[in-house]
Amino acid sequence: MSSKNWQDIAIERKQKQESLIPPEWRIEPVPEDLLDVSSVPKSCGLLTDRELEITDTINVDVLLSKLANGTWTSVEVTKAFYKRAIIAHQLTNCLTEIFIERALDRAQQLDDFLKTNGRTVGPLHGLPISLKDQFCMKGLETIMGYVSWIGTVSDHDAAIVEILYELGANPFVRTNVPQTLMWGETFNNVFGRTTNPFNRRLTPGGSSGGEGALIALRGSPLGVGTDIGGSVRIPAGFTDIYSLRPCYARLPYEGAANVLEGQESITSAIGPMTSHISGLKIFTKAVLDAKPWNKDPLVVRKPWSDAEYGLSEHGGAGAKLCFAVMLDNGLVRPQPPVRRAMSMVVSALEEAGHKVIDWENKLHLEIHAVNEHILSADGGEDYRTICSITGEPVLQTMMPNAEQSDPHHPWDPHPTFLDEPFTITLRNAGQGAVSAYELWKLHKRKTELRKQYLDHWENTKKRTGTGRPVDAILCPVAPYPAPPHGHNRFMLTAPQSNDFYTCIWNNLDYAAASFPVTKVDPNLDTIESPPESFYNQEDEAVFKLYKPEVFLNAPVGLQLVGRTQEEEAVIAMTEIAVSALETWKRVHDQS
């Protein structure tokens, strides 16, 4: 154990981070009552017109084209995004590692290569890419929200970092996460709380919440997050951006820091997060074309498939698809803004000529219960062991502490309506770690549930009218838009209630993409009468939480779910859904 107390260690590290911000890149503090800070990067006066043009170019294809043909240099693109990232950090506290000179040196090397050789280093040449604070970079700390890991300098690059360098990208900043990663919010004792740029009283989600806030403010064109229960899809849904949760071992995790290492039944997956849907395909294809199975022994040896992206298993290019809609998973009902978003996309798909049917829920409660028991099988020993090195307590809540000053949450905490999260009830909290035999039985039951759900999906062939089973499922990423801090949900032993709509797909290992749809509108998203009865205490608490003024301007995202190892098709079908939605909005004059 360190001779210093953990609080002093954390304070010193945060001060070190703040000292790395160039004085000339600092902006005036925004007023406490300015909740929507999404326009500040443009209005603060720090960015030049050219830097605004660069960073407002959200289409990754366009960025890469201008970098490749020399319209923009890697140095100026990296500097523009770095300045905007620093602005985003001052507004939302989204960063961890700041290494400006290192990133600019890399950018200069890329410019020199292009000038000397007349070609790019690779398909991602010059593209600044942000990384969640799990992806080790040689010579930098990987703290991952733990005081105990301060000063732990990596002697290697994670496999995904190696590949990004080979592809010509420029990893340029790392982003904030919650302590333990196992939260749907972003707060830790080292770097503090990350806020939502569209309403700072609300969370950006987690655990890739730093990425969500940064990309939403256009401080990065593309980032890399991880997802074990919704951790790229939830932040994307809460911050108005796109993300992809690939299947187990499709993309390389080797060399990255993590929690619950050795737990290999429900594994975390790395996935892209981006402000334009083009980034999903560009990133995934580039990484797969680099043959990541040569760097990570767990990666499936499955190259990118243009045929699958062309929907060869879904009727082929131009075929009309059949989408199933899961508006309500039978565990927690979505709030009015989420239901409106679902209705918008359903209407858009139908007007585009696709068929939409209802998804029939099956086994959701048991799948969720098995998921929670597996992820808590050690009784929390992993988290306690790491924290014990410095004596830092394991966080039991993301709720802001009304008794303790929080520079990133100066407002009173929003009241909770829940004494015991439903996940606690399901998990029988307090029973502690389970035996190896009990864990094996959980793994066996998980496999059985996967088979039953596979059969259930296959049986939809009788209802689709296409001769195929349902092509994809449309559903929420959470029962609510981005909620107030502390409501995603509540205790480490029951990290979040919003994962009722996401962790099921991790358990079944289905590929899923999230995409933005709308924002809360008090005129459209009014409070409704309660149902005759609630499913459980979580369902009731989510209902009581909703007030339009609380969720003002909160983004609402949804997810599109395919099947195992179907990343290419999921990306393509999400592009179809997004295109249909954009057309629908123009026709109906809605946003």
XYZ file of C-alpha atoms in Angstrom:
591
model
C 0.000 0.000 0.000
C 1.262 3.504 -0.862
C 2.562 5.692 1.972
C 0.347 8.524 0.689
C -3.373 8.451 1.231
C -5.397 7.763 -1.883
C -7.042 11.189 -1.905
C -3.687 12.997 -2.179
C -2.541 10.632 -4.940
C -5.720 11.341 -6.909
C -5.494 15.115 -6.424
C -1.885 15.199 -7.611
C -2.730 13.206 -10.729
C -5.662 15.458 -11.623
C -3.454 18.506 -11.153
C -0.871 16.964 -13.459
C -3.522 16.482 -16.122
C -4.692 20.089 -15.831
C -1.104 21.348 -16.154
C -0.882 19.751 -19.606
C -3.513 22.085 -21.052
C -1.734 24.936 -22.900
C -2.704 28.311 -21.369
C -3.549 29.663 -24.818
C -6.098 26.863 -25.280
C -8.049 27.693 -22.148
C -11.522 29.196 -22.442
C -13.561 31.310 -20.065
C -15.515 29.166 -17.596
C -19.129 28.811 -18.677
C -21.919 29.924 -16.331
C -23.328 27.267 -14.036
C -26.793 27.736 -15.505
C -25.604 27.123 -19.077
C -26.552 23.483 -19.400
C -26.319 23.003 -23.175
C -22.679 23.671 -24.056
C -22.749 22.088 -27.521
C -22.323 25.458 -29.269
C -19.446 26.703 -27.099
C -16.628 25.245 -29.256
C -17.828 27.494 -32.084
C -18.673 30.548 -30.004
C -15.667 30.612 -27.658
C -13.380 32.161 -30.297
C -10.481 29.767 -29.810
C -10.819 27.915 -33.122
C -9.996 29.552 -36.447
C -12.403 29.368 -39.384
C -10.233 26.661 -40.952
C -10.115 24.679 -37.695
C -13.893 24.907 -37.443
C -14.220 23.709 -41.033
C -11.974 20.733 -40.292
C -13.605 19.708 -37.033
C -17.138 20.251 -38.338
C -16.416 17.800 -41.152
C -18.031 14.828 -39.498
C -18.054 12.518 -42.532
C -14.967 10.374 -41.987
C -14.771 9.567 -45.715
C -14.430 13.265 -46.506
C -11.793 13.783 -43.818
C -9.707 10.874 -45.089
C -10.002 12.053 -48.681
C -8.757 15.543 -47.860
C -5.925 14.114 -45.793
C -4.935 11.745 -48.598
C -4.908 14.372 -51.334
C -3.080 16.950 -49.228
C -5.950 19.451 -49.007
C -5.444 19.283 -45.243
C -2.221 18.194 -43.571
C -2.180 15.720 -40.750
C -0.582 18.338 -38.515
C -3.330 20.895 -39.011
C -6.085 18.290 -38.672
C -4.548 16.861 -35.505
C -4.031 20.315 -34.018
C -7.593 21.383 -34.867
C -9.131 18.318 -33.242
C -6.768 18.568 -30.268
C -7.781 22.146 -29.613
C -11.431 21.206 -29.861
C -10.850 18.184 -27.624
C -9.322 20.455 -24.983
C -12.331 22.762 -25.273
C -14.632 19.753 -24.891
C -12.696 18.678 -21.822
C -13.087 22.081 -20.189
C -16.826 21.844 -20.796
C -17.508 18.200 -19.867
C -14.358 16.761 -18.219
C -14.083 14.023 -20.831
C -10.315 13.382 -21.090
C -7.722 11.452 -19.109
C -4.410 11.343 -20.998
C -3.264 14.483 -22.831
C -0.127 14.154 -25.002
C -0.160 16.996 -27.495
C 3.483 16.999 -28.629
C 3.510 13.244 -29.135
C 0.414 13.442 -31.340
C 1.765 16.379 -33.346
C 5.095 14.584 -33.866
C 3.196 11.585 -35.216
C 1.193 13.884 -37.510
C 4.400 15.431 -38.878
C 5.803 11.972 -39.616
C 2.653 11.154 -41.564
C 2.883 14.386 -43.551
C 6.546 13.706 -44.313
C 5.740 10.195 -45.507
C 2.999 11.449 -47.839
C 5.264 14.148 -49.253
C 8.230 11.807 -49.754
C 6.405 8.768 -51.084
C 3.397 10.265 -52.801
C 1.065 7.843 -51.038
C -0.578 7.366 -47.685
C 0.645 5.080 -44.925
C -2.696 3.284 -44.918
C -6.468 3.699 -45.208
C -6.728 5.778 -42.013
C -3.834 8.086 -42.910
C -3.721 11.160 -40.699
C -7.025 10.507 -38.952
C -6.996 11.523 -35.266
C -8.605 8.754 -33.223
C -9.497 8.981 -29.540
C -9.198 5.974 -27.257
C -11.067 4.948 -24.149
C -8.739 4.804 -21.144
C -8.241 1.063 -21.476
C -6.078 0.931 -24.571
C -2.469 0.863 -23.489
C -0.005 3.113 -25.280
C 3.682 2.609 -24.694
C 5.110 5.242 -22.355
C 1.721 6.421 -21.051
C -0.215 5.545 -17.917
C -3.374 3.468 -18.198
C -5.302 4.422 -15.068
C -8.809 3.274 -16.025
C -10.404 5.170 -13.155
C -8.392 3.478 -10.385
C -6.215 5.443 -7.985
C -4.186 2.246 -7.601
C -3.147 2.369 -11.262
C -1.787 5.912 -11.171
C 1.858 5.726 -12.199
C 1.406 2.433 -14.058
C 3.205 3.243 -17.308
C 2.661 0.831 -20.159
C 5.621 -0.886 -21.795
C 3.582 -1.841 -24.862
C 0.892 -0.727 -27.267
C -2.391 -2.618 -27.206
C -3.000 -4.615 -30.385
C -5.620 -2.149 -31.612
C -3.146 0.717 -31.113
C -0.477 -1.141 -33.095
C -2.972 -1.703 -35.893
C -4.128 1.910 -35.909
C -0.513 3.049 -36.281
C -0.033 0.609 -39.165
C -3.183 1.929 -40.827
C -1.838 5.481 -40.660
C -4.135 6.741 -37.904
C -3.041 9.080 -35.134
C -4.265 8.029 -31.653
C -4.214 11.447 -30.021
C -6.071 11.470 -26.701
C -7.594 9.117 -24.156
C -10.986 9.478 -22.518
C -12.654 9.114 -19.155
C -14.302 6.008 -17.687
C -15.996 5.061 -14.407
C -14.084 3.272 -11.671
C -14.350 -0.508 -12.361
C -15.840 0.204 -15.841
C -19.028 -1.572 -14.756
C -21.280 1.461 -14.718
C -23.616 3.162 -17.168
C -22.115 6.516 -16.147
C -18.663 8.078 -16.072
C -17.175 9.063 -12.713
C -14.052 8.070 -10.819
C -11.961 9.426 -7.943
C -9.009 10.355 -10.160
C -10.410 12.422 -13.018
C -13.909 13.112 -11.722
C -17.285 13.212 -13.437
C -17.966 13.557 -17.148
C -21.110 15.470 -18.085
C -23.400 15.466 -21.098
C -22.698 18.372 -23.477
C -26.384 18.767 -24.367
C -27.420 19.124 -20.728
C -24.683 19.019 -18.114
C -27.134 17.929 -15.422
C -27.429 14.651 -17.338
C -24.975 11.787 -17.730
C -23.275 10.952 -21.043
C -23.591 7.285 -20.084
C -20.803 4.813 -19.605
C -18.536 3.189 -19.435
C -17.309 4.848 -22.656
C -18.848 8.145 -21.552
C -15.719 10.204 -22.096
C -15.729 9.126 -25.727
C -19.398 10.009 -26.076
C -19.006 13.542 -24.700
C -15.828 14.207 -26.691
C -17.200 13.018 -30.031
C -20.527 14.793 -29.481
C -18.615 18.079 -29.200
C -16.660 17.214 -32.376
C -13.440 16.926 -30.401
C -12.708 13.654 -32.192
C -13.960 12.325 -35.523
C -13.812 8.716 -34.383
C -13.094 6.925 -31.129
C -12.672 3.418 -29.811
C -14.713 2.205 -26.851
C -15.555 -1.137 -25.270
C -18.840 -2.851 -24.496
C -19.634 -5.679 -22.058
C -23.202 -4.640 -21.275
C -23.922 -1.602 -23.413
C -20.848 0.554 -22.887
C -20.537 1.897 -26.425
C -24.232 1.840 -27.313
C -25.517 3.614 -24.199
C -23.090 6.582 -24.386
C -23.729 6.861 -28.124
C -27.478 6.887 -27.522
C -27.110 9.505 -24.799
C -24.797 11.827 -26.787
C -26.273 11.848 -30.297
C -23.600 9.757 -32.036
C -23.174 6.309 -33.636
C -21.539 3.145 -32.331
C -21.064 -0.534 -33.086
C -20.908 -3.398 -30.592
C -19.197 -6.233 -32.498
C -19.382 -9.836 -31.361
C -16.952 -11.546 -29.034
C -13.423 -11.585 -30.473
C -14.233 -10.025 -33.844
C -11.884 -7.106 -33.142
C -8.627 -7.278 -31.120
C -8.666 -6.688 -27.360
C -5.143 -8.044 -26.746
C -2.927 -5.813 -24.607
C -5.725 -3.583 -23.331
C -6.386 -3.066 -19.628
C -9.622 -4.461 -18.250
C -11.547 -5.649 -15.205
C -12.808 -9.176 -14.572
C -9.900 -10.596 -16.556
C -10.296 -14.347 -16.857
C -14.083 -14.095 -17.003
C -14.545 -15.443 -20.528
C -18.238 -16.278 -20.725
C -19.512 -12.757 -21.414
C -16.544 -10.864 -22.787
C -16.089 -7.222 -23.563
C -15.877 -6.175 -27.207
C -14.162 -3.148 -28.681
C -16.170 -0.988 -31.045
C -16.067 2.317 -32.920
C -17.910 5.460 -31.852
C -18.331 8.313 -34.322
C -20.362 11.390 -35.174
C -21.121 10.102 -38.701
C -22.319 6.656 -39.671
C -19.568 6.358 -42.298
C -17.090 5.849 -39.469
C -18.553 2.478 -38.482
C -17.731 0.768 -41.764
C -14.460 2.591 -42.321
C -13.047 1.611 -38.941
C -14.322 -1.962 -38.873
C -13.230 -2.782 -42.427
C -9.802 -1.201 -41.992
C -9.093 -3.114 -38.782
C -10.307 -6.435 -40.219
C -8.306 -5.899 -43.420
C -5.235 -5.628 -41.169
C -5.715 -9.286 -40.118
C -6.010 -8.689 -36.359
C -5.944 -12.444 -35.676
C -2.181 -12.210 -36.247
C -1.906 -9.988 -33.145
C -4.644 -11.352 -30.906
C -4.970 -15.145 -30.466
C -8.658 -14.837 -29.573
C -9.766 -12.928 -32.661
C -11.916 -14.924 -35.057
C -10.155 -15.449 -38.384
C -12.946 -13.815 -40.365
C -11.983 -11.109 -42.884
C -14.288 -8.256 -43.829
C -16.976 -9.540 -46.183
C -18.256 -7.255 -48.931
C -20.890 -9.881 -49.700
C -22.280 -9.713 -46.170
C -22.146 -5.902 -46.274
C -24.146 -6.244 -49.496
C -26.745 -8.161 -47.452
C -26.204 -11.474 -49.204
C -27.958 -13.230 -46.308
C -30.811 -10.713 -46.287
C -32.135 -10.814 -49.832
C -29.244 -8.978 -51.457
C -28.754 -5.334 -52.399
C -31.997 -3.419 -52.733
C -34.152 -6.108 -51.149
C -36.957 -5.052 -48.859
C -36.176 -6.028 -45.293
C -38.288 -7.146 -42.368
C -37.498 -5.473 -39.061
C -38.905 -6.587 -35.712
C -39.689 -3.903 -33.161
C -39.116 -4.425 -29.460
C -40.792 -1.381 -27.982
C -41.078 -2.917 -24.533
C -38.847 -5.731 -23.266
C -41.271 -6.782 -20.537
C -38.919 -5.656 -17.766
C -38.823 -1.838 -17.918
C -41.138 0.298 -20.061
C -39.542 3.084 -22.111
C -40.349 6.696 -21.315
C -42.342 8.878 -23.787
C -39.342 10.305 -25.734
C -38.000 6.805 -26.388
C -41.369 5.576 -27.589
C -41.636 8.585 -29.910
C -38.187 7.825 -31.329
C -39.248 4.233 -31.963
C -42.402 5.423 -33.700
C -40.374 7.762 -35.923
C -38.064 5.001 -37.114
C -40.910 2.517 -37.614
C -42.757 5.052 -39.775
C -39.565 5.802 -41.699
C -38.897 2.144 -42.423
C -42.470 1.470 -43.494
C -42.547 4.512 -45.774
C -39.289 3.264 -47.312
C -41.075 0.041 -48.225
C -39.751 -2.265 -45.503
C -41.914 -4.517 -43.395
C -42.113 -4.034 -39.640
C -43.508 -6.592 -37.199
C -43.590 -6.811 -33.416
C -40.855 -8.760 -31.665
C -42.209 -11.357 -29.279
C -40.239 -11.223 -26.033
C -38.813 -14.504 -24.819
C -36.683 -15.390 -21.780
C -35.570 -11.809 -21.168
C -35.839 -11.990 -17.399
C -33.829 -15.208 -17.146
C -31.212 -14.053 -19.656
C -30.692 -10.901 -17.635
C -30.511 -12.812 -14.355
C -27.928 -15.274 -15.720
C -25.924 -12.354 -17.104
C -25.841 -10.591 -13.749
C -24.906 -13.738 -11.830
C -21.986 -14.467 -14.163
C -20.614 -10.933 -13.987
C -20.822 -10.911 -10.178
C -19.569 -14.467 -9.652
C -16.463 -13.301 -7.786
C -18.537 -11.332 -5.277
C -16.659 -8.132 -6.185
C -13.191 -9.480 -5.298
C -11.636 -8.138 -8.501
C -12.616 -4.550 -7.722
C -11.725 -4.782 -4.038
C -8.303 -6.263 -4.788
C -7.345 -3.423 -7.107
C -8.667 -0.697 -4.810
C -6.970 -2.196 -1.737
C -3.532 -1.280 -3.110
C -4.096 2.354 -2.108
C -7.094 1.989 0.197
C -9.414 3.726 -2.244
C -12.998 2.656 -1.546
C -14.935 0.812 -4.221
C -17.609 3.231 -5.407
C -21.125 2.087 -4.544
C -22.995 4.766 -6.474
C -22.639 7.298 -9.280
C -24.998 9.636 -7.450
C -23.470 13.087 -6.832
C -22.855 13.608 -3.131
C -24.815 16.588 -1.844
C -22.396 16.838 1.096
C -19.223 16.823 -1.017
C -18.118 19.459 -3.520
C -18.016 18.218 -7.105
C -16.619 20.768 -9.586
C -18.349 18.992 -12.443
C -21.718 18.731 -10.719
C -22.421 21.943 -8.775
C -26.164 21.243 -8.780
C -28.216 19.344 -6.220
C -28.529 15.630 -7.021
C -31.793 14.613 -8.633
C -33.945 12.585 -6.202
C -34.164 8.853 -6.693
C -37.346 6.797 -6.589
C -35.750 3.440 -5.971
C -34.658 1.770 -2.748
C -33.419 -1.471 -4.268
C -32.584 -1.840 -7.986
C -34.345 -4.750 -9.636
C -30.988 -6.241 -10.570
C -30.206 -6.576 -6.863
C -33.452 -8.467 -6.428
C -32.630 -10.736 -9.350
C -29.073 -11.352 -8.259
C -29.873 -12.039 -4.623
C -27.233 -9.516 -3.637
C -25.136 -10.376 -0.644
C -24.775 -14.074 -1.381
C -21.172 -13.397 -2.352
C -18.954 -15.339 -4.693
C -20.187 -18.578 -6.234
C -18.267 -21.838 -6.522
C -16.607 -22.983 -9.741
C -19.295 -25.630 -10.109
C -22.070 -23.079 -9.684
C -20.385 -20.874 -12.294
C -20.165 -23.802 -14.713
C -23.901 -24.337 -14.296
C -24.476 -20.670 -15.137
C -22.342 -21.040 -18.274
C -24.318 -24.123 -19.257
C -27.615 -22.328 -18.758
C -26.355 -19.366 -20.782
C -25.628 -21.691 -23.715
C -29.062 -23.254 -23.419
C -30.679 -19.817 -23.451
C -28.685 -18.835 -26.529
C -29.975 -21.917 -28.338
C -33.565 -21.197 -27.350
C -33.277 -17.599 -28.522
C -31.710 -18.731 -31.806
C -34.664 -21.033 -32.404
C -37.047 -18.219 -31.474
C -35.426 -15.926 -34.058
C -35.472 -18.642 -36.727
C -39.189 -19.209 -36.112
C -39.968 -15.626 -37.133
C -39.662 -16.889 -40.721
C -43.353 -17.787 -40.406
C -44.292 -14.122 -39.894
C -41.973 -12.069 -42.081
C -43.331 -12.761 -45.557
C -39.806 -12.656 -46.988
C -38.971 -16.338 -46.688
C -36.287 -15.322 -44.207
C -36.344 -14.851 -40.465
C -36.441 -11.290 -39.183
C -33.479 -9.369 -40.594
C -32.846 -7.226 -37.502
C -34.452 -6.055 -34.270
C -35.064 -2.370 -33.558
C -35.127 -1.484 -29.860
C -34.124 1.211 -27.345
C -30.615 1.457 -25.918
C -32.181 2.380 -22.570
C -35.674 2.928 -21.173
C -34.964 6.654 -21.056
C -32.963 9.378 -22.790
C -29.777 10.523 -21.062
C -30.893 10.656 -17.379
C -29.661 12.768 -14.449
C -26.326 11.776 -12.926
C -26.626 8.840 -10.569
C -29.693 7.325 -12.212
C -28.001 4.785 -14.442
C -28.311 3.073 -11.806
C -27.283 3.252 -8.277
C -24.884 0.617 -6.864
C -21.857 -1.320 -8.023
C -23.612 -4.551 -7.131
C -26.327 -3.494 -9.588
C -24.501 -1.164 -11.928
C -27.327 0.035 -14.127
C -30.942 -0.446 -15.027
C -30.506 0.803 -18.554
C -28.625 -2.373 -19.478
C -31.934 -4.251 -19.540
C -32.055 -3.252 -23.226
C -28.386 -3.825 -24.058
C -26.832 -6.604 -21.969
C -29.188 -9.202 -23.431
C -27.364 -8.851 -26.766
C -23.968 -9.219 -25.059
C -25.216 -12.407 -23.429
C -26.510 -13.760 -26.749
C -23.463 -12.319 -28.571
C -25.451 -10.464 -31.229
C -23.893 -7.604 -33.171
C -25.630 -4.280 -32.542
C -25.284 -0.691 -33.728
C -26.725 2.411 -32.087
C -27.763 5.560 -33.897
C -29.242 8.963 -32.967
C -32.906 9.678 -33.634
C -34.163 12.807 -31.862
C -34.028 14.873 -28.670
C -36.516 15.364 -25.882
C -39.206 17.869 -26.831
C -41.417 19.003 -23.900
C -44.238 19.788 -26.334
C -44.271 16.269 -27.757
C -42.995 14.156 -24.878
C -45.538 14.875 -22.188
C -46.076 12.922 -18.977
C -48.523 10.051 -19.379
C -50.816 8.218 -16.993
C -49.228 5.296 -15.137
C -49.980 1.742 -16.258
C -52.452 -0.343 -14.271
C -49.511 -2.167 -12.720
C -45.725 -2.024 -12.972
C -43.487 -4.941 -13.950
C -41.231 -4.364 -10.935
C -39.763 -1.606 -8.769
C -37.342 -0.527 -11.511
C -40.183 -0.073 -13.979
C -42.011 2.110 -11.477
C -38.932 4.192 -10.680
C -38.229 4.826 -14.381
C -41.831 5.975 -14.845
C -41.618 8.373 -11.877
C -38.270 9.749 -13.027
C -39.651 11.225 -16.221
C -40.406 14.935 -16.360
C -39.775 16.782 -19.630
C -37.967 19.640 -17.898
C -35.547 17.193 -16.236
C -34.610 15.615 -19.575
C -34.571 18.877 -21.525
C -32.595 18.549 -24.789
C -31.505 14.998 -23.954
C -30.578 12.952 -27.034
C -32.552 9.805 -27.775
C -30.804 6.970 -29.597
C -31.912 3.480 -30.603
C -30.129 0.281 -31.557
C -30.392 -2.153 -34.430
C -29.528 -5.734 -33.550
C -28.407 -8.512 -35.887
C -27.044 -11.937 -35.130
C -23.696 -13.442 -34.198
C -20.710 -12.393 -36.337
C -23.005 -10.246 -38.493
C -21.201 -6.919 -38.133
C -21.119 -6.146 -41.852
C -24.853 -6.707 -42.275
C -25.692 -4.766 -39.118
C -23.692 -1.786 -40.372
C -25.440 -1.961 -43.754
C -28.921 -2.299 -42.244
C -28.224 0.589 -39.864
C -27.225 2.717 -42.844
C -30.559 1.792 -44.464
C -32.484 2.714 -41.322
C -30.628 6.013 -40.913
C -31.180 6.926 -44.562
C -34.884 6.144 -44.248
C -35.095 8.249 -41.079
C -33.355 11.213 -42.718
C -35.795 11.053 -45.633
C -38.751 10.771 -43.268
C -37.606 13.817 -41.296
C -37.326 15.901 -44.466
C -40.747 14.835 -45.720
C -42.440 15.387 -42.355
C -40.358 18.412 -41.333
C -39.269 16.847 -38.056
C -35.957 16.629 -36.200
